[in-house]
Structures are given as structure tokens and as C-alpha cells.
mmCIF file of C-alpha atoms in Angstrom:
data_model
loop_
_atom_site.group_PDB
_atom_site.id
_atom_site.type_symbol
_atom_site.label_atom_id
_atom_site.label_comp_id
_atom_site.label_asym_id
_atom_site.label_seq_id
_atom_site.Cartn_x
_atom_site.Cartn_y
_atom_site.Cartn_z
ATOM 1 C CA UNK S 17 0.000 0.000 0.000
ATOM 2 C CA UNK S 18 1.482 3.544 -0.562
ATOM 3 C CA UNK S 19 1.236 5.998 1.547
ATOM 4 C CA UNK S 20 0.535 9.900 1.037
ATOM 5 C CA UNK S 21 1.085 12.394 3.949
ATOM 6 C CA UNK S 22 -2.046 13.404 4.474
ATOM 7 C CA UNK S 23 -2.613 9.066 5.282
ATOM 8 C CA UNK S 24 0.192 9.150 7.887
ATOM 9 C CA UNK S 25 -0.929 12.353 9.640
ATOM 10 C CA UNK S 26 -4.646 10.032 10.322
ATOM 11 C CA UNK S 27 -2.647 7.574 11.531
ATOM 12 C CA UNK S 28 -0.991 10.113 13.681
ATOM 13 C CA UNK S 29 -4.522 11.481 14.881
ATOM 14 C CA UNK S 30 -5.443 8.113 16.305
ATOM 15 C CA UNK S 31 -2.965 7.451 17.997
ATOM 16 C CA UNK S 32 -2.524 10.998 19.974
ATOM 17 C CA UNK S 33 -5.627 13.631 19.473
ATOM 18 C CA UNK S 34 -6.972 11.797 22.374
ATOM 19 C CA UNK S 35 -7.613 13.477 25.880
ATOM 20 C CA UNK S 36 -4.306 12.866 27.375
ATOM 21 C CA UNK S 37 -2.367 14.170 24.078
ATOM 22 C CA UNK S 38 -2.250 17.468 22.387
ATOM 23 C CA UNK S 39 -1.143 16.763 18.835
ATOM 24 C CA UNK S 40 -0.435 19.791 16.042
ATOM 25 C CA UNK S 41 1.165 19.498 12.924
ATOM 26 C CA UNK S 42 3.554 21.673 10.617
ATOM 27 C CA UNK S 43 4.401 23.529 13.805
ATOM 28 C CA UNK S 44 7.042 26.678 13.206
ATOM 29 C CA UNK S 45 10.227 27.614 15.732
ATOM 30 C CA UNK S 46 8.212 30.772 15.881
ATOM 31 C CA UNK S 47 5.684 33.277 14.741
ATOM 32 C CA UNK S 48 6.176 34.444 10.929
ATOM 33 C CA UNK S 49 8.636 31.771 10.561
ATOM 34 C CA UNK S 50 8.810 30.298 6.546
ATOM 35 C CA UNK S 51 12.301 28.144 7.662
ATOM 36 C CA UNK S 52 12.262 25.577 10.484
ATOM 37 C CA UNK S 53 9.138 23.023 10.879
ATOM 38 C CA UNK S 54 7.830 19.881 12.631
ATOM 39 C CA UNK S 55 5.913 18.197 11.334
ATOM 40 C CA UNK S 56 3.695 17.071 14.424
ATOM 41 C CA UNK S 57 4.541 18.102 17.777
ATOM 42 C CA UNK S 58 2.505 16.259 21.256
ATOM 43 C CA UNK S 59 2.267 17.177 24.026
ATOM 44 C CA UNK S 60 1.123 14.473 27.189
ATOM 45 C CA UNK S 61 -1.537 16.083 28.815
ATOM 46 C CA UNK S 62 -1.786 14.484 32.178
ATOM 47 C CA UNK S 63 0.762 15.178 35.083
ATOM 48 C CA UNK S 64 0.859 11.724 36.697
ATOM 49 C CA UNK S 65 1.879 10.067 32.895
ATOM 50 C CA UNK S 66 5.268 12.828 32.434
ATOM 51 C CA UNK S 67 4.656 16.127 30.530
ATOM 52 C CA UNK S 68 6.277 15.505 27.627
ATOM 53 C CA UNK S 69 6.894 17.765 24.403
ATOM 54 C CA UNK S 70 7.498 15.054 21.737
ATOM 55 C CA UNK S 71 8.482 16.317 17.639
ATOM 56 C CA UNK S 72 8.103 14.045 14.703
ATOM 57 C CA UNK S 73 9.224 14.303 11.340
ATOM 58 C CA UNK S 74 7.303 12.662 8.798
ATOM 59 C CA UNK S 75 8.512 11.368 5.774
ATOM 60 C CA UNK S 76 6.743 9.744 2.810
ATOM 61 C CA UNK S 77 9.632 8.564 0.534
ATOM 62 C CA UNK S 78 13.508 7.638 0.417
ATOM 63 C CA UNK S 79 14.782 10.634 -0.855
ATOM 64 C CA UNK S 80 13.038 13.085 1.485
ATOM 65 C CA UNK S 81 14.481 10.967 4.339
ATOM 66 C CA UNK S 82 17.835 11.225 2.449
ATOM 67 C CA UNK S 83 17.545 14.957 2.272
ATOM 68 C CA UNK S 84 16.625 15.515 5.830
ATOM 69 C CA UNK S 85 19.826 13.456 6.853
ATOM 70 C CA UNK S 86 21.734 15.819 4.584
ATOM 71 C CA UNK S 87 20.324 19.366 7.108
ATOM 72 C CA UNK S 88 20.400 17.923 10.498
ATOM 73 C CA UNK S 89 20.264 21.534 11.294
ATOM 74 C CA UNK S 90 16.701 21.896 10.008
ATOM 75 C CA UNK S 91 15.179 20.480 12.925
ATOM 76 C CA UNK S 92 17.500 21.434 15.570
ATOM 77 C CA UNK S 93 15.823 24.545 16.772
ATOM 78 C CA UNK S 94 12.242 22.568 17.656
ATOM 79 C CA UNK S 95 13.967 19.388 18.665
ATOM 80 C CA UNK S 96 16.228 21.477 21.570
ATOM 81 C CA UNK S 97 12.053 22.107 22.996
ATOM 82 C CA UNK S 98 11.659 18.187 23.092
ATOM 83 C CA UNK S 99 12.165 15.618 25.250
ATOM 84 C CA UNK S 100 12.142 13.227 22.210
ATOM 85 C CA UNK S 101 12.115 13.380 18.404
ATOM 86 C CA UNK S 102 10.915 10.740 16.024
ATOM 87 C CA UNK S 103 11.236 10.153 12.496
ATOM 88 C CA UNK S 104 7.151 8.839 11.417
ATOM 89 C CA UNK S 105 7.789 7.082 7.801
ATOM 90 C CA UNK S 106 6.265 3.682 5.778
ATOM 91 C CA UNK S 107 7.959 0.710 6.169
ATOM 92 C CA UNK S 108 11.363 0.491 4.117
ATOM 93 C CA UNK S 109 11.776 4.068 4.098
ATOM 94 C CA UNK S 110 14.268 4.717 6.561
ATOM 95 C CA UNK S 111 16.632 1.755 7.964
ATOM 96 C CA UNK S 112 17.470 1.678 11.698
ATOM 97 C CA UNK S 113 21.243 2.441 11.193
ATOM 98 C CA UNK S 114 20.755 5.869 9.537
ATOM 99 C CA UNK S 115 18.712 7.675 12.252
ATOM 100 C CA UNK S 116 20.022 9.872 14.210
ATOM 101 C CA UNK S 117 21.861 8.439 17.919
ATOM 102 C CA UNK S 118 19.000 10.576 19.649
ATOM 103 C CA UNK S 119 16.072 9.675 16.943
ATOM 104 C CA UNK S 120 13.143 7.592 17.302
ATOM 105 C CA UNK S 121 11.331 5.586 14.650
ATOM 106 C CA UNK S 122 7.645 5.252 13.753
ATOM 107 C CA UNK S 123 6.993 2.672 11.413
ATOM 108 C CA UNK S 124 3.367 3.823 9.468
ATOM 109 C CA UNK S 125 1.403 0.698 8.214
ATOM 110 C CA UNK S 126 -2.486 0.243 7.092
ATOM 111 C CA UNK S 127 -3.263 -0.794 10.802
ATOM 112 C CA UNK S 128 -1.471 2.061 12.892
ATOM 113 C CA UNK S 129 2.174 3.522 14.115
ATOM 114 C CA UNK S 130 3.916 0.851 15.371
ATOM 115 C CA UNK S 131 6.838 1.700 17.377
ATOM 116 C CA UNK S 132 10.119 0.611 15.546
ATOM 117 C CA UNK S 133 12.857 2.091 17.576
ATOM 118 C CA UNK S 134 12.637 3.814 20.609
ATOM 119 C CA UNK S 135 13.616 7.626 21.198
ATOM 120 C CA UNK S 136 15.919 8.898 23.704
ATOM 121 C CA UNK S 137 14.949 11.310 26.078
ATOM 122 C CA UNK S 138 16.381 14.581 25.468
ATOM 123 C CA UNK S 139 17.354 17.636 27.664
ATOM 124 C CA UNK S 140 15.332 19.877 26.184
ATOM 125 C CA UNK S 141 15.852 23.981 27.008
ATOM 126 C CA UNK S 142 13.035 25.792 28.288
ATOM 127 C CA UNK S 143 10.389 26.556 25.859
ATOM 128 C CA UNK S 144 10.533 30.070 24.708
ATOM 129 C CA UNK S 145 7.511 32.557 24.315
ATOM 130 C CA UNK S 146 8.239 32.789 20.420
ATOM 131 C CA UNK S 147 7.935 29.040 20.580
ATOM 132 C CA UNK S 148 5.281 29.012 23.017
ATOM 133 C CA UNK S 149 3.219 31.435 20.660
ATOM 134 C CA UNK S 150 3.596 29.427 17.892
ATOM 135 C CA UNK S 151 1.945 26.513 19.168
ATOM 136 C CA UNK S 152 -0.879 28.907 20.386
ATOM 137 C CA UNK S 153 -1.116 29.888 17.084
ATOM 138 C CA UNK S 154 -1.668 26.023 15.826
ATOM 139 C CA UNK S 155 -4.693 26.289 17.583
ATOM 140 C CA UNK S 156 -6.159 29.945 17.880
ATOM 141 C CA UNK S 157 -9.926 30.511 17.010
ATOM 142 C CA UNK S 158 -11.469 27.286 17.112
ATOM 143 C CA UNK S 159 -9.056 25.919 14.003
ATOM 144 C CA UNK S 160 -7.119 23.320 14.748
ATOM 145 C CA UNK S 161 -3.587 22.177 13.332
ATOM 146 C CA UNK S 162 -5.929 20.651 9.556
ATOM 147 C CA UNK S 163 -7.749 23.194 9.490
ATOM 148 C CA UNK S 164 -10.922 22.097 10.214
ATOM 149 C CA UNK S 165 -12.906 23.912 12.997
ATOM 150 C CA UNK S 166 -13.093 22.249 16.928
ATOM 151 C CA UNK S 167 -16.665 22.124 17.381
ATOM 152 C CA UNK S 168 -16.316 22.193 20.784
ATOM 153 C CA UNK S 169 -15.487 26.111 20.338
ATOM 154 C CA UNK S 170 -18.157 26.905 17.845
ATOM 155 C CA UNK S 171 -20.567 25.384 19.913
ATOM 156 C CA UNK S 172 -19.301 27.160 22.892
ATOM 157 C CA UNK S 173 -19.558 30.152 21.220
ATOM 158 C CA UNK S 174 -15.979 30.683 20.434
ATOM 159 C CA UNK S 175 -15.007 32.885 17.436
#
């Protein structure tokens, strides 16, 4: 089966837009920013299960993994937020021995995200307001991260 983006990123919603994740996607280092992107960012929700700021990078073919190992630098500013970065990618894309020492693997098949290598945890610097904004942003007047509208806040009477 091949897999588009826009089939991973599902796969990504049911697994963590649940109550105890926050999940956004093509999130920016900050506001106005056209040159450093996640792809997905989570955050855990509840207290007693770790707060954790997780990044993913997703990547649909070979030669976009390829590239991304070629400008390590491109996620560097996000990932220093984290306390753990994954790669999310089809089976065969990427193999285990070219991620990153610190990089996690999601393997993406028909029937969910399967866990394929574990991330380490990071030391990840305090989150900045720029950053902070940005992730406000992802969700600001009852659009969310696909931009489709939370009904929640259009019932509630949110504009």
C-alpha cells in the first residue's frame, strides 16, 4: 500500500488527538517563521503520565528521508524544545542504522504507528515565548492544526 502524507498524519490522529495528548502538525520555531518546521509536535496532557513535548518528522519517501539526513540543522531549533524526536515514515523508508543516535522511529502501516525504535529522552531547554506562541497559534480561534474547525469552540460560542 502507498502511503501519502495526508494518510500518515490520520494515523498520527489516532494514535494521539486523544484526551491525554495534544497533537499539532507543521508547527514553526516561531511566529512568521517560513524556515524551520515539525511536522507534528505532542504534548502528554496528564501530570501523573510525564509532561512531555514530543516532535516528529514525517517522511513519505527515500529521498526526502535522504535529504533531511543531509540538514540535520533543520530540525534542531524545535527538537532542543523536546524531550524526544521521532522520524514517522512507511515501512522500508528509513533503515534503523541511519537515524540519528537521539532519533526515534515510527513505522506507518495500514493498521497504525507501530513503534520501531525507541527515542531517547532529550534535555530539552526551556520553551521560549516565540515558541510558546507558535503553538498557540496552531490552535487559535477554534481551528485546529488541519484546518478544520473544533466544534467544541463553535458550539461554545468561540469565534
Amino acid at each position: 500500500m502507498s502511503m501519502d502524507t495526508k494518510f500518515v498524519e490520520s494515523l498520527m490522529r489516532m494514535r494521539f488527538q486523544t484526551r491525554e495528548h495534544s497533537l499539532l502538525f507543521n508547527v514553526a520555531d516561531s511566529p512568521g517563521s517560513n524556515l524551520r518546521f515539525a511536522d507534528a509536535i505532542t504534548m502528554s496532557c496528564f501530570h501523573c503520565r510525564g509532561l512531555f513535548l514530543e516532535g516528529y518528522e514525517i517522511k513519505i519517501s527515500r529521498g526526502d528521508w535522504l535529504r533531511e539526513l543531509k540538514s540535520p540543522e533543520k530540525s534542531s531549533v524545535i527538537k532542543s524544545f523536546c524531550d524526544k524526536w521521532w522520524a514517522v515514515a512507511p515501512e522500508g523508508i528509513i533503515k534503523k542504522d541511519e537515524l540519528p543516535d537521539d532519533w526515534g522511529l515510527y513505522t506507518a502501516t495500514p493498521d497504525g504507528l507501530k513503534i520501531a525504535q525507541q527515542a531517547k529522552i532529550l534535555a530539552p531547554k526551556p520553551v521560549t515565548r516565540e515558541f510558546l506562541a507558535t503553538l498557540m497559534r496552531r490552535k487559535t480561534n477554534g481551528i485546529d492544526a488541519d484546518h478544520t474547525f473544533a466544534p467544541d469552540l463553535i458550539t461554545a460560542g468561540g469565534n
